[in-house]
Coordinates of C-alpha atoms and ligand atoms in Angstrom, one line a residue:
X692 CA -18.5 -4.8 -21.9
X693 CA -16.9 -7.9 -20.4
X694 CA -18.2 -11.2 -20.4
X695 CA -20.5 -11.8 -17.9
X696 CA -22.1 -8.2 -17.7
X697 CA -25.3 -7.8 -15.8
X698 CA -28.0 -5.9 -15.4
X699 CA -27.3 -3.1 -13.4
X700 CA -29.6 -3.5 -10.4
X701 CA -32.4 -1.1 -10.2
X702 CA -32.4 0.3 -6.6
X703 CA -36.0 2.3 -5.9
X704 CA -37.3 4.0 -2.3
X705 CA -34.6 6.1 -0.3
X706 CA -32.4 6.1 -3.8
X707 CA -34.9 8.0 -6.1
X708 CA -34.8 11.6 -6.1
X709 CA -38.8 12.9 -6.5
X710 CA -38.9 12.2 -10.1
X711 CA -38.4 8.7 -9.1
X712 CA -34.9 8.2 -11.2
X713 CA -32.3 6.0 -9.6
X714 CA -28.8 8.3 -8.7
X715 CA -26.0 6.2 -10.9
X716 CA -22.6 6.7 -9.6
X717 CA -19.8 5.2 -12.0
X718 CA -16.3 4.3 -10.4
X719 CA -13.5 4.4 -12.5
X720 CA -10.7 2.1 -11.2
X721 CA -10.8 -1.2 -9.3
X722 CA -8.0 -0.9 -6.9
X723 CA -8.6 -0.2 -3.2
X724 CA -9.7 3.6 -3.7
X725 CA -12.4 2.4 -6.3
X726 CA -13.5 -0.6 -5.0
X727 CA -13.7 1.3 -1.0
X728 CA -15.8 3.9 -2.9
X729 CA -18.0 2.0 -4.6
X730 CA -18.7 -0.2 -1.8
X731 CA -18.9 3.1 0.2
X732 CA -21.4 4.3 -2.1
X733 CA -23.8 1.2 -2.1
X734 CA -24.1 1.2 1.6
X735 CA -25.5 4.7 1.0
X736 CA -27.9 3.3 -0.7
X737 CA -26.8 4.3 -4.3
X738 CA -26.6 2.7 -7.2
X739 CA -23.2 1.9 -8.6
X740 CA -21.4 0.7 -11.3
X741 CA -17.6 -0.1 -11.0
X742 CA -15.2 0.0 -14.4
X743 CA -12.1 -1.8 -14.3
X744 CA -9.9 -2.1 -17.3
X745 CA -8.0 -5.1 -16.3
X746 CA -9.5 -8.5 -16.0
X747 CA -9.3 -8.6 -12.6
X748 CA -9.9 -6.0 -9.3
X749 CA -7.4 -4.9 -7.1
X750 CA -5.0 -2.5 -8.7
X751 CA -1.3 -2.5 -7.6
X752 CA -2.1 -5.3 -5.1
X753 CA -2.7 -8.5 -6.8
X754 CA -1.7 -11.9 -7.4
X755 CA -1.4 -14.4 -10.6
X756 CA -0.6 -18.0 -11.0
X757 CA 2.9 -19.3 -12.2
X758 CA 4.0 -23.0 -12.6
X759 CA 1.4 -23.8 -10.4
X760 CA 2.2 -21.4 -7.8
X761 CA 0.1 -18.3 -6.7
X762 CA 2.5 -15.3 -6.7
X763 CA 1.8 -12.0 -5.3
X764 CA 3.0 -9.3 -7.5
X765 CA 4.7 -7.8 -4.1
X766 CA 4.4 -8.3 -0.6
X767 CA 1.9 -6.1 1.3
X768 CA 1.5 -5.4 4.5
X769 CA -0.5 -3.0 7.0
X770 CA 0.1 -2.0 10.4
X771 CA -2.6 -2.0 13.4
X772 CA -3.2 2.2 13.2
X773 CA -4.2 1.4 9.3
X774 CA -7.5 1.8 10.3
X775 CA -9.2 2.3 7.2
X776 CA -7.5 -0.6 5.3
X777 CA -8.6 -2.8 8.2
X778 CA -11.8 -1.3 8.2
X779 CA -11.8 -2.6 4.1
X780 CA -10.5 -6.1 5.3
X781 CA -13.8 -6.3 7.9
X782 CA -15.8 -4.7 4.9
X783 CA -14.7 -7.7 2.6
X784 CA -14.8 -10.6 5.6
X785 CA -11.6 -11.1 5.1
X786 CA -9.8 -9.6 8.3
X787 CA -9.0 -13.4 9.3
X788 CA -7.1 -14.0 6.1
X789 CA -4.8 -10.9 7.0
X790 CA -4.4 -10.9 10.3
X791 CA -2.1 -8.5 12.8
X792 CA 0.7 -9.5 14.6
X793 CA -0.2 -9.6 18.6
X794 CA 2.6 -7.4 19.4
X795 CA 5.2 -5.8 17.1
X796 CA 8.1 -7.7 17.0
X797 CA 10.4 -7.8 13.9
X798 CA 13.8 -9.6 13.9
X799 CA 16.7 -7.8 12.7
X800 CA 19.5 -9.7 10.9
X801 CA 22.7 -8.1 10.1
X802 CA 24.8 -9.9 8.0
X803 CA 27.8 -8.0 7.6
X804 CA 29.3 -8.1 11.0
X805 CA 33.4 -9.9 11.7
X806 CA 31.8 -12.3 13.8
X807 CA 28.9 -13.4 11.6
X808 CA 25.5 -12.4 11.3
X809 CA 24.3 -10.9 14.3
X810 CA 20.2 -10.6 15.4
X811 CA 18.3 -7.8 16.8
X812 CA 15.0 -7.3 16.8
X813 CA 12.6 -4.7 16.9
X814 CA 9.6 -5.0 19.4
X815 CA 7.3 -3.6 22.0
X816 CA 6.5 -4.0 25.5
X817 CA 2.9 -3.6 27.2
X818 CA 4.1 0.1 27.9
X819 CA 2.6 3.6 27.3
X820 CA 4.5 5.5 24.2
X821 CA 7.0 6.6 23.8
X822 CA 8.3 3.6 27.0
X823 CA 7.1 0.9 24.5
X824 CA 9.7 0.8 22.4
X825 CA 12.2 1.6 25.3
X826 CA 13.6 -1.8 26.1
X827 CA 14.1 -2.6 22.4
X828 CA 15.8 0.2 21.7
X829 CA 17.9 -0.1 24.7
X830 CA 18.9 -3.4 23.6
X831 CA 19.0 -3.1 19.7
X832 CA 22.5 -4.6 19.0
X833 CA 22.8 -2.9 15.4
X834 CA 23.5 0.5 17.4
X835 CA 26.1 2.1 19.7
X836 CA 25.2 3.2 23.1
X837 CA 25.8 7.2 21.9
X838 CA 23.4 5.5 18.4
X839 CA 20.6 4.9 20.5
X840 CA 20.8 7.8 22.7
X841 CA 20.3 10.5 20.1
X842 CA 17.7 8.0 18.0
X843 CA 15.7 8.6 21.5
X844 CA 16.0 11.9 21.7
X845 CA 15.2 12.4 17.7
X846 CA 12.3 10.7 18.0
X847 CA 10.8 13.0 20.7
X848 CA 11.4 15.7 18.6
X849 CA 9.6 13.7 16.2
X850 CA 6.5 13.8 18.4
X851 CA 6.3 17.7 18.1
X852 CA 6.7 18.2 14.5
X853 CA 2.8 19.1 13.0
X854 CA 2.8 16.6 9.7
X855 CA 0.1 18.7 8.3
X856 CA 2.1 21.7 8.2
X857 CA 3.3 22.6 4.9
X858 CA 6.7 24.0 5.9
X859 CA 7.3 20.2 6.7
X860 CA 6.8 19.1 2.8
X861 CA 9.2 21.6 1.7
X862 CA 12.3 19.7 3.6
X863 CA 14.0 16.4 3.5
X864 CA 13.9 13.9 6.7
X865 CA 17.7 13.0 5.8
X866 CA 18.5 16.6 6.6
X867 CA 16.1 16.5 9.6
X868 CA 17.5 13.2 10.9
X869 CA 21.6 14.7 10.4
X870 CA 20.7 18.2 11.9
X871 CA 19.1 16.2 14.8
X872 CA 22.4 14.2 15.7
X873 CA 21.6 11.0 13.5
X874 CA 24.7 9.0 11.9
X875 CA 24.8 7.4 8.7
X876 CA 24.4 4.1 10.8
X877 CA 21.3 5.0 12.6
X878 CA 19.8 5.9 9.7
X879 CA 20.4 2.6 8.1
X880 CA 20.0 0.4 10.7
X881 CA 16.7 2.5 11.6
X882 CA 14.8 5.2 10.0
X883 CA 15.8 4.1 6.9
X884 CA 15.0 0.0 7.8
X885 CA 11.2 1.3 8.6
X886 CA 11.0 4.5 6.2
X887 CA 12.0 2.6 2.7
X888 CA 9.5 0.1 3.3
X889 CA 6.9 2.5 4.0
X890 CA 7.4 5.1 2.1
X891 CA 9.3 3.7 -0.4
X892 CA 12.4 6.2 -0.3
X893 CA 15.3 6.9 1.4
X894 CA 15.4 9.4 4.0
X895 CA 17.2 12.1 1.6
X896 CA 14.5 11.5 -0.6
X897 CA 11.8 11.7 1.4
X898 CA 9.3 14.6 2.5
X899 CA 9.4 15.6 6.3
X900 CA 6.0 15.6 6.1
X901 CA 5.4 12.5 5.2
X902 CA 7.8 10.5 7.0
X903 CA 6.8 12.8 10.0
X904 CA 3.7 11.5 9.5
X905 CA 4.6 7.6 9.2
X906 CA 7.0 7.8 12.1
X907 CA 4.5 9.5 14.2
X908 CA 1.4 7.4 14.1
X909 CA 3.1 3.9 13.8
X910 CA 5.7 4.5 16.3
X911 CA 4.5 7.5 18.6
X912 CA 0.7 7.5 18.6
X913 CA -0.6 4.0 20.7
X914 CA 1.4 1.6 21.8
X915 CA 0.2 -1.0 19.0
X916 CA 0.4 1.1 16.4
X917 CA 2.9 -0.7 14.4
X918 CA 2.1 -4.2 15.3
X919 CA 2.1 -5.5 11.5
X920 CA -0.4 -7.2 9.3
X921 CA -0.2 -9.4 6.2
X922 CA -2.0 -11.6 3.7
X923 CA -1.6 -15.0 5.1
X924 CA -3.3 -16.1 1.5
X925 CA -2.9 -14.3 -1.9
X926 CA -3.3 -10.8 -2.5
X927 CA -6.2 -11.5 -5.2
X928 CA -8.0 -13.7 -3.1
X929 CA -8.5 -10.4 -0.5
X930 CA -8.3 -7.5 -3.1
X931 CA -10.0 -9.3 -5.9
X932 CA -12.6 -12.7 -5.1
X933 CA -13.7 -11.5 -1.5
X934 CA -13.8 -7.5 -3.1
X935 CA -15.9 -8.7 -6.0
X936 CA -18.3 -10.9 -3.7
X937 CA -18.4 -8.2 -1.1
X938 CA -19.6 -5.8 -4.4
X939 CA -21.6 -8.0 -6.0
X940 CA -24.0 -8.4 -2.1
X941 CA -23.9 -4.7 -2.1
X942 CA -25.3 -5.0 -5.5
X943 CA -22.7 -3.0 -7.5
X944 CA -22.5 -3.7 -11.0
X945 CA -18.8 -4.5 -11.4
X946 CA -17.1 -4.8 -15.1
X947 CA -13.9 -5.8 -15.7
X948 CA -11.4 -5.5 -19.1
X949 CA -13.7 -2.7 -19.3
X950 CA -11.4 0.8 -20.0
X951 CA -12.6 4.2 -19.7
X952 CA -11.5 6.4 -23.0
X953 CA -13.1 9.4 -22.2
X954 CA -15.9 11.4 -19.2
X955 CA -17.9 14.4 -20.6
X956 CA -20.3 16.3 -18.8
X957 CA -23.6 16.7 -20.1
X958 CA -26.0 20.1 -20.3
X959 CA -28.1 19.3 -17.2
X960 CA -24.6 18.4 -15.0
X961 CA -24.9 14.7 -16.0
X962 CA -21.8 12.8 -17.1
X963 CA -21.0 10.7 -20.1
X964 CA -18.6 8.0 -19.1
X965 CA -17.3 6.2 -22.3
X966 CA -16.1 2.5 -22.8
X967 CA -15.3 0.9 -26.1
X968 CA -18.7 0.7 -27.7
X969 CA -20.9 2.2 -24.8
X970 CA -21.9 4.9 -23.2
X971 CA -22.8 5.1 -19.6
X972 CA -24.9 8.7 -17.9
X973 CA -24.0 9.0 -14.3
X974 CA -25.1 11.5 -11.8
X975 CA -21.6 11.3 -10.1
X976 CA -18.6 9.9 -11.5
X977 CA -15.1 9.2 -9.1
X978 CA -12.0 8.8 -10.6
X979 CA -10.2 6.1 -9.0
X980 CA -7.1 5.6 -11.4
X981 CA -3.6 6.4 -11.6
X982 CA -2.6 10.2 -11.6
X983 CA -1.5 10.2 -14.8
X984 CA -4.4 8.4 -16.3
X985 CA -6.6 10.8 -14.1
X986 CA -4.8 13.7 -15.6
X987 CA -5.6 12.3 -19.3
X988 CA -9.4 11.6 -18.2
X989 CA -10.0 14.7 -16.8
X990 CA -12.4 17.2 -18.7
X991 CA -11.2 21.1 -19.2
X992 CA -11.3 22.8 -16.1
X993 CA -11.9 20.1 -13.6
X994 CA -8.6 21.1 -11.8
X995 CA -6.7 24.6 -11.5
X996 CA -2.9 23.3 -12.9
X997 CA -4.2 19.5 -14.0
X998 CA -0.1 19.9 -15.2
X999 CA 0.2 19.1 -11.3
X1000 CA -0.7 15.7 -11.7
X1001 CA 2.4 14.5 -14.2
X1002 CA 4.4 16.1 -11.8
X1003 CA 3.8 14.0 -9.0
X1004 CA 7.2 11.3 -9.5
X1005 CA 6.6 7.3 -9.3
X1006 CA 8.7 5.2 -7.7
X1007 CA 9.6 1.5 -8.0
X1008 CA 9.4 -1.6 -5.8
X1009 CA 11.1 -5.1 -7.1
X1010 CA 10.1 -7.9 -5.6
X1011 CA 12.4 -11.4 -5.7
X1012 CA 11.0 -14.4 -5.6
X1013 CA 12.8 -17.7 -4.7
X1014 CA 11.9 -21.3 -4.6
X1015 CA 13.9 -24.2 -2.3
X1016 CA 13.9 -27.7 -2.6
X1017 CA 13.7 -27.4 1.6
X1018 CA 12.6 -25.1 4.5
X1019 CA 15.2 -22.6 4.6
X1020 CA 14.2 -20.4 7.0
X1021 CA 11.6 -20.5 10.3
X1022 CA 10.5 -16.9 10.5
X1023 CA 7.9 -15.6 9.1
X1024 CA 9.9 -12.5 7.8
X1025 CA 12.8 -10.3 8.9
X1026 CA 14.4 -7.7 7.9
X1027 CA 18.2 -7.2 6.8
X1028 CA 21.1 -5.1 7.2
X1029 CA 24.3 -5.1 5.6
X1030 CA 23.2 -6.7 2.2
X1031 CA 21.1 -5.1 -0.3
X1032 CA 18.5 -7.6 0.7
X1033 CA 15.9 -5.7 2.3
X1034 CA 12.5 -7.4 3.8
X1035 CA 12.5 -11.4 3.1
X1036 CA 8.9 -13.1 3.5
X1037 CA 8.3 -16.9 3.4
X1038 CA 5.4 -16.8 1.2
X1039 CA 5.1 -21.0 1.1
X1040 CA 1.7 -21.7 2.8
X1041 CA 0.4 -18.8 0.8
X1042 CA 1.2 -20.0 -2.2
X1043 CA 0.3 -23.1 -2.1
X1044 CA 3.5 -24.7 -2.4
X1045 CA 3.2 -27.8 -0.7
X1046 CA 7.3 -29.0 -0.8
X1047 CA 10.3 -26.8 0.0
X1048 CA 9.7 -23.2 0.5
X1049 CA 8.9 -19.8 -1.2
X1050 CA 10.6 -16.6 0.1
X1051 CA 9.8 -13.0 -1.7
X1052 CA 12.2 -10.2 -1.0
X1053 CA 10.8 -7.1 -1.0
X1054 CA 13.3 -4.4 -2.6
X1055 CA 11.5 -0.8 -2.0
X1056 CA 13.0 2.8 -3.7
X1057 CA 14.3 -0.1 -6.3
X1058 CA 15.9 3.1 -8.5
X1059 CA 19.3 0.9 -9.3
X1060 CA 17.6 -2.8 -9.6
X1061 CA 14.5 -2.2 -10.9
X1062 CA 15.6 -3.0 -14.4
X1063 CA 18.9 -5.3 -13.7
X1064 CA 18.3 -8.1 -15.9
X1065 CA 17.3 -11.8 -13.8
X1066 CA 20.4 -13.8 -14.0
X1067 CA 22.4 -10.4 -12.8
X1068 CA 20.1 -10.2 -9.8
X1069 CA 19.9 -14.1 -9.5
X1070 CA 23.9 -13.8 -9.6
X1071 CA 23.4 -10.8 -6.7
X1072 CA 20.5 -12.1 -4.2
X1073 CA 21.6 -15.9 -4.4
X1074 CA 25.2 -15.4 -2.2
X1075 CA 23.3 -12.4 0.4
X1076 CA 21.0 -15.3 1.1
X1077 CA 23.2 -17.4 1.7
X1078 CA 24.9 -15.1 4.0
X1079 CA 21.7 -14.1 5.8
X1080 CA 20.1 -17.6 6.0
X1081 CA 22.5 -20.2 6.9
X1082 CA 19.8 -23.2 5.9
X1083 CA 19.9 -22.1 2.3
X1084 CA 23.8 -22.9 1.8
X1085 CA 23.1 -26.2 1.2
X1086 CA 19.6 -26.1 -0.4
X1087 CA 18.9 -26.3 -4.1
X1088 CA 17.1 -23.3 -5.9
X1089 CA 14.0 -25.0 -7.5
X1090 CA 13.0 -21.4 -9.0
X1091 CA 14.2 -17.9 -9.3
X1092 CA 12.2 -14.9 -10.5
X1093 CA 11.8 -11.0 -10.0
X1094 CA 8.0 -8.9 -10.3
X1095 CA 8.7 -5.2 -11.0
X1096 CA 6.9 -2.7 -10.8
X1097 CA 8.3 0.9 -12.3
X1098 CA 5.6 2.8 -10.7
X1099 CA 4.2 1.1 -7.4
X1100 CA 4.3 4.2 -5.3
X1101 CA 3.9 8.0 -5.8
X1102 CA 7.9 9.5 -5.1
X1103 CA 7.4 10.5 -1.5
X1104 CA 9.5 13.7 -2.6
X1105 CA 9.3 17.0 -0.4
X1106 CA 6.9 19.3 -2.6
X1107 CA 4.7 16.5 -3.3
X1108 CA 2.2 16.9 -0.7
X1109 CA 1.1 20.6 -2.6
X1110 CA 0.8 18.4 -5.6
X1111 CA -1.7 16.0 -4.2
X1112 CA -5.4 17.2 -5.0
X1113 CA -8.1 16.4 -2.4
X1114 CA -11.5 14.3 -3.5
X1115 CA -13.6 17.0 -4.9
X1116 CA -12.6 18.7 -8.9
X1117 CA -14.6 21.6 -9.9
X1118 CA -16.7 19.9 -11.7
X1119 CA -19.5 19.2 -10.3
X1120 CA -20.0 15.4 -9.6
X1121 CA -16.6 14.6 -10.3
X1122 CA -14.5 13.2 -7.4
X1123 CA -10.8 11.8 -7.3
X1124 CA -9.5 9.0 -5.5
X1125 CA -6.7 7.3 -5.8
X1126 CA -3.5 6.6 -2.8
X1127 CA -2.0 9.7 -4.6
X1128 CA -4.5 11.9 -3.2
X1129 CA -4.3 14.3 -0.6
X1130 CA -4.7 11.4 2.2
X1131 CA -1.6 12.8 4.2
X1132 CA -0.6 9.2 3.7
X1133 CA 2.0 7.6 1.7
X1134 CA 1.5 5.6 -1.3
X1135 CA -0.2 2.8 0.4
X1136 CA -2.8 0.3 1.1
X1137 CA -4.4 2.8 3.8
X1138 CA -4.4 5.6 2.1
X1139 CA -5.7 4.5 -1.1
X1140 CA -8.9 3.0 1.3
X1141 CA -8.9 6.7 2.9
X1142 CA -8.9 8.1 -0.4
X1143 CA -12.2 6.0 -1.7
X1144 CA -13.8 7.1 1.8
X1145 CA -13.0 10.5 1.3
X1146 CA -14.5 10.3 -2.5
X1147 CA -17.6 8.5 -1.7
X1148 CA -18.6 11.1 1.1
X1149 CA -17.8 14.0 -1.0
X1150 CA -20.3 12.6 -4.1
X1151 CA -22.7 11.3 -1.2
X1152 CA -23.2 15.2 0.0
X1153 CA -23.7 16.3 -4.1
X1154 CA -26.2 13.1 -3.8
X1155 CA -27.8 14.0 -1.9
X1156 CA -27.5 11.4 0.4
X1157 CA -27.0 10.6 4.3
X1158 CA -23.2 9.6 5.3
X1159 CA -23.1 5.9 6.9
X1160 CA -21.8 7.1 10.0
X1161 CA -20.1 3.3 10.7
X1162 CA -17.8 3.6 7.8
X1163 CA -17.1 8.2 8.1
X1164 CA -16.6 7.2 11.5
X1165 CA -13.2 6.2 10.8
X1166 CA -12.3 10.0 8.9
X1167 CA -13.6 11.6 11.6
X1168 CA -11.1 9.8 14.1
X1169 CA -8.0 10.6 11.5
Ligands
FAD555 C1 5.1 -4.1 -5.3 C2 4.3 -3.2 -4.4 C3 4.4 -3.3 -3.0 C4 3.6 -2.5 -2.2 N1 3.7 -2.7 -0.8 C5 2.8 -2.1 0.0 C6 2.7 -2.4 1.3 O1 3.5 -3.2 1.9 N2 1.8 -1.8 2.1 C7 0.9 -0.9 1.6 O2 0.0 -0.4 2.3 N3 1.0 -0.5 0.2 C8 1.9 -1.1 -0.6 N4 1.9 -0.8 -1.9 C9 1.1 0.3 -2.4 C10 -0.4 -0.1 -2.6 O3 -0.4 -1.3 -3.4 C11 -1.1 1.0 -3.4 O4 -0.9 2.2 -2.8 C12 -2.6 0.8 -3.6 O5 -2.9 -0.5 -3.9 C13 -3.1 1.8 -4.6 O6 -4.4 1.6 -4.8 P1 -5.3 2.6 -5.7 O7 -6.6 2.1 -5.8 O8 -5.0 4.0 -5.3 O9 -4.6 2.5 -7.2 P2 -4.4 1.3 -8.2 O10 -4.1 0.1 -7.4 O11 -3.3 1.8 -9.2 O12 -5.8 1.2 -8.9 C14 -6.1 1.9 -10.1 C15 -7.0 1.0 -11.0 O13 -7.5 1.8 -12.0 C16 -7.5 1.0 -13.2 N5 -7.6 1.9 -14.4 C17 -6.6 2.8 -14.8 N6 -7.1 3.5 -15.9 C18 -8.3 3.0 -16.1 C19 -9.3 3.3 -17.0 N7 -9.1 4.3 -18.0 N8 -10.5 2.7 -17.0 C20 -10.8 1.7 -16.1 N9 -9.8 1.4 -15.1 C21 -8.6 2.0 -15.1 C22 -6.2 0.2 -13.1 O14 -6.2 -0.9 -13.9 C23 -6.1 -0.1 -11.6 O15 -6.8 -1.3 -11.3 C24 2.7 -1.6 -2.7 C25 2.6 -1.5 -4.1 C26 3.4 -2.3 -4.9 C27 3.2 -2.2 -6.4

């Protein structure tokens, strides 16, 4: 165990069964699925011990110091319809540290046009759907007249497509998008400007399902669906400190640099949940990990084809980080076009930088880049800078470095979403969570929440134990 261990509380009343025993639930997994369900699971009033085999919580969404500077290890954000990752942030009181745009608006830079870069942007008016988005689109410079024509009449054939229905997962939205009148352009300049960042593929990689599902509730569900949150501090100090405080009041044991090697299920339906020189019994174990390390953890029998889990692809998301001697830029993000630079952040205040400024590109379905060495991307992302952001011609670069990470996302593929197990295995009193799950969601913040929710009332029910109806609330309303 790590340092610092405690005594695991000892909850009595509502939590003991008739023999008076305490029900202990172990998490596996301290990213958002396993830190949701173990908070989840406390509320409930059971007892809960959390296993994290890094030193710190928070997963794939974390932070970590560098020459003084705090770096996220890529930029995050949420939109308003995330309701269950915003759900996590109140859960945490930290909602004010990531707060939501008041109305979408994202500016558009194009940096490849004869007359210099050009600006559009991307926002809504106090309209119903689909007339939110009207005016924007209307006005959206990065498109022809005929462009944005046929992007409003795709996107109202959008609006009837069923995400849930399987037929869906077994097609491609690029061919969806050409067979409905979309050019290579508008699929740049659009679908594919919103759908890599969120689903972290291109549209002729991506399930119709899925991006179905993305396009329909951010852009086609309530008028604010899309307005866009971030981290206005670092990821850890969300994910990780407020998490861990937010656990520890809810009195969950939490243990970090702790790994599990092994879960066996005893006689009487018990579990065994191994760590290096321990043993822990558990009346409910969730699985909160990785697919693949889920498929390795899981006992004999736990899933029909457990092969289904290693076939589930990863995908990768580089993130490029640059330091300036000066304030380069004045937004707080925008997206690009014409450049391989994708989604640019000014990360300074974050940081805590305190002179110059910090910008982090975000590079999603990073397939070609994600292991270019530094000084060839340095060589690559310095000039498109300079091309996108007039103010950083003339400053100096006071640091240059790239995170990656090769497997940040489940590959959105067609055929994945019959590959994505739901909460409950057939074991009994084994759950899976995890943003791989079957959320309907993406790889992301929100559905790696969903996924914890959806774990925590399945083990709650085998428990035993009421539902919180504040926090299932939000499941019911999906
Ligand atoms: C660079 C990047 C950018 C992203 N951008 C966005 C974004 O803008 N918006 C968004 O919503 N999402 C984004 N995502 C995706 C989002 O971060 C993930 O979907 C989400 O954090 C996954 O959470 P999780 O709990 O399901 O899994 P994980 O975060 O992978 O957590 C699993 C945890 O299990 C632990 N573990 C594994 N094996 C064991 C074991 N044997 N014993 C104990 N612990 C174990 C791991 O250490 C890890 O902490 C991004 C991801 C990355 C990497």
């Amino acid at each position: 165990m790590s340092d610092g261990a405690r005594p695991a509380p000892e909850h009595s009343g509502p939590t003991a069964p008739a023999d008076g025993t305490p029900r202990h639930a172990v998490v596996v997994g301290g990213g958002l699925a396993g830190t949701t369900a173990a908070l989840a699971l406390a509320d409930a009033g059971v007892r809960v011990t959390l296993l994290e085999g890094r030193p710190r919580l928070g997963g794939l969404a974390f932070s970590f110091q560098r020459d003084g500077l705090t770096v996220d290890n890529g930029q995050h954000v949420y939109l308003r319809c995330c309701t269950a990752y915003r759900w996590f942030l109140d859960r945490i009181e930290g909602a004010a540290l990531a707060p939501l745009q008041d109305r979408l608006d994202v500016p558009v830079v194009d940096a490849d046009k004869p007359e210099g870069r050009r600006l559009g942007r991307l926002r809504r008016d106090p309209l119903p759907v689909p007339l939110h988005l009207g005016r924007s689109l209307a006005a959206y410079p990065h498109l022809s007249l005929a462009e944005r024509a046929a992007v409003g009449r795709a996107a109202l054939a959008l609006k009837g497509l069923d995400p849930t229905d399987p037929a869906l997962d077994t097609q491609d939205f690029g061919g969806w998008l050409a067979a409905h009148g979309q050019s290579a352009r508008a699929v740049e300049a659009l679908w594919d400007l919103v759908g890599v960042a969120t689903l972290n593929a291109v549209a002729g990689d991506a399930s119709l399902g899925l991006a179905a599902m993305v396009f329909k509730t951010g852009l086609l569900s309530d008028p604010g669906a899309a307005d866009i949150g971030w981290a206005h501090v670092p990821l850890g100090e969300l994910h990780d400190r407020l998490a861990r405080k937010a656990l520890d009041s809810a009195g969950v044991r939490t243990e970090v640099r702790t790994r599990v090697t092994s879960l066996t299920q005893n006689g009487n339906g018990g579990w065994s949940v191994q760590v290096p020189g321990e043993s822990l019994h558990a009346d409910a174990v969730v699985l909160a990990v990785p697919q693949r390390e889920a498929h390795d953890l899981l006992p004999p029998g736990a899933l029909d084809d457990p092969g289904r889990l290693l076939r589930i692809g990863t995908a990768p998301i580089l993130n490029v980080h640059v330091v300036y001697d000066r304030q380069v830029l004045a937004r707080p993000f925008f997206a690009a076009l014409g450049s391989p630079v994708q989604w640019v952040f000014d990360r300074t205040a974050a940081s805590g930088l305190t002179g110059g400024q910090y910008l982090a590109l975000s590079q999603s379905a990073a397939q070609d880049e994600i292991d270019t060495p530094v000084a060839e991307l340095r060589e690559r992302y310095l000039p498109e800078l300079e091309r996108l952001i007039p103010g950083t011609r003339t400053a100096r670069v006071r640091d240059f470095f790239v995170t990656r990470e090769r497997t940040a996302t489940f590959a959105p593929a067609p055929g994945v979403g019959r590959l994505r197990p739901g909460a409950r295995t057939k074991a009994s009193g084994l759950y899976l969570a995890g943003a791989w799950t079957a959320t309907g969601w993406p790889a992301t913040m929100e559905s790696a929440v969903r996924s914890g929710v959806s774990a925590a009332d399945a083990a709650l029910g085998a428990l035993g134990r009421p539902r919180p109806r504040h926090l299932f609330a939000l499941e019911e309303a999906a």
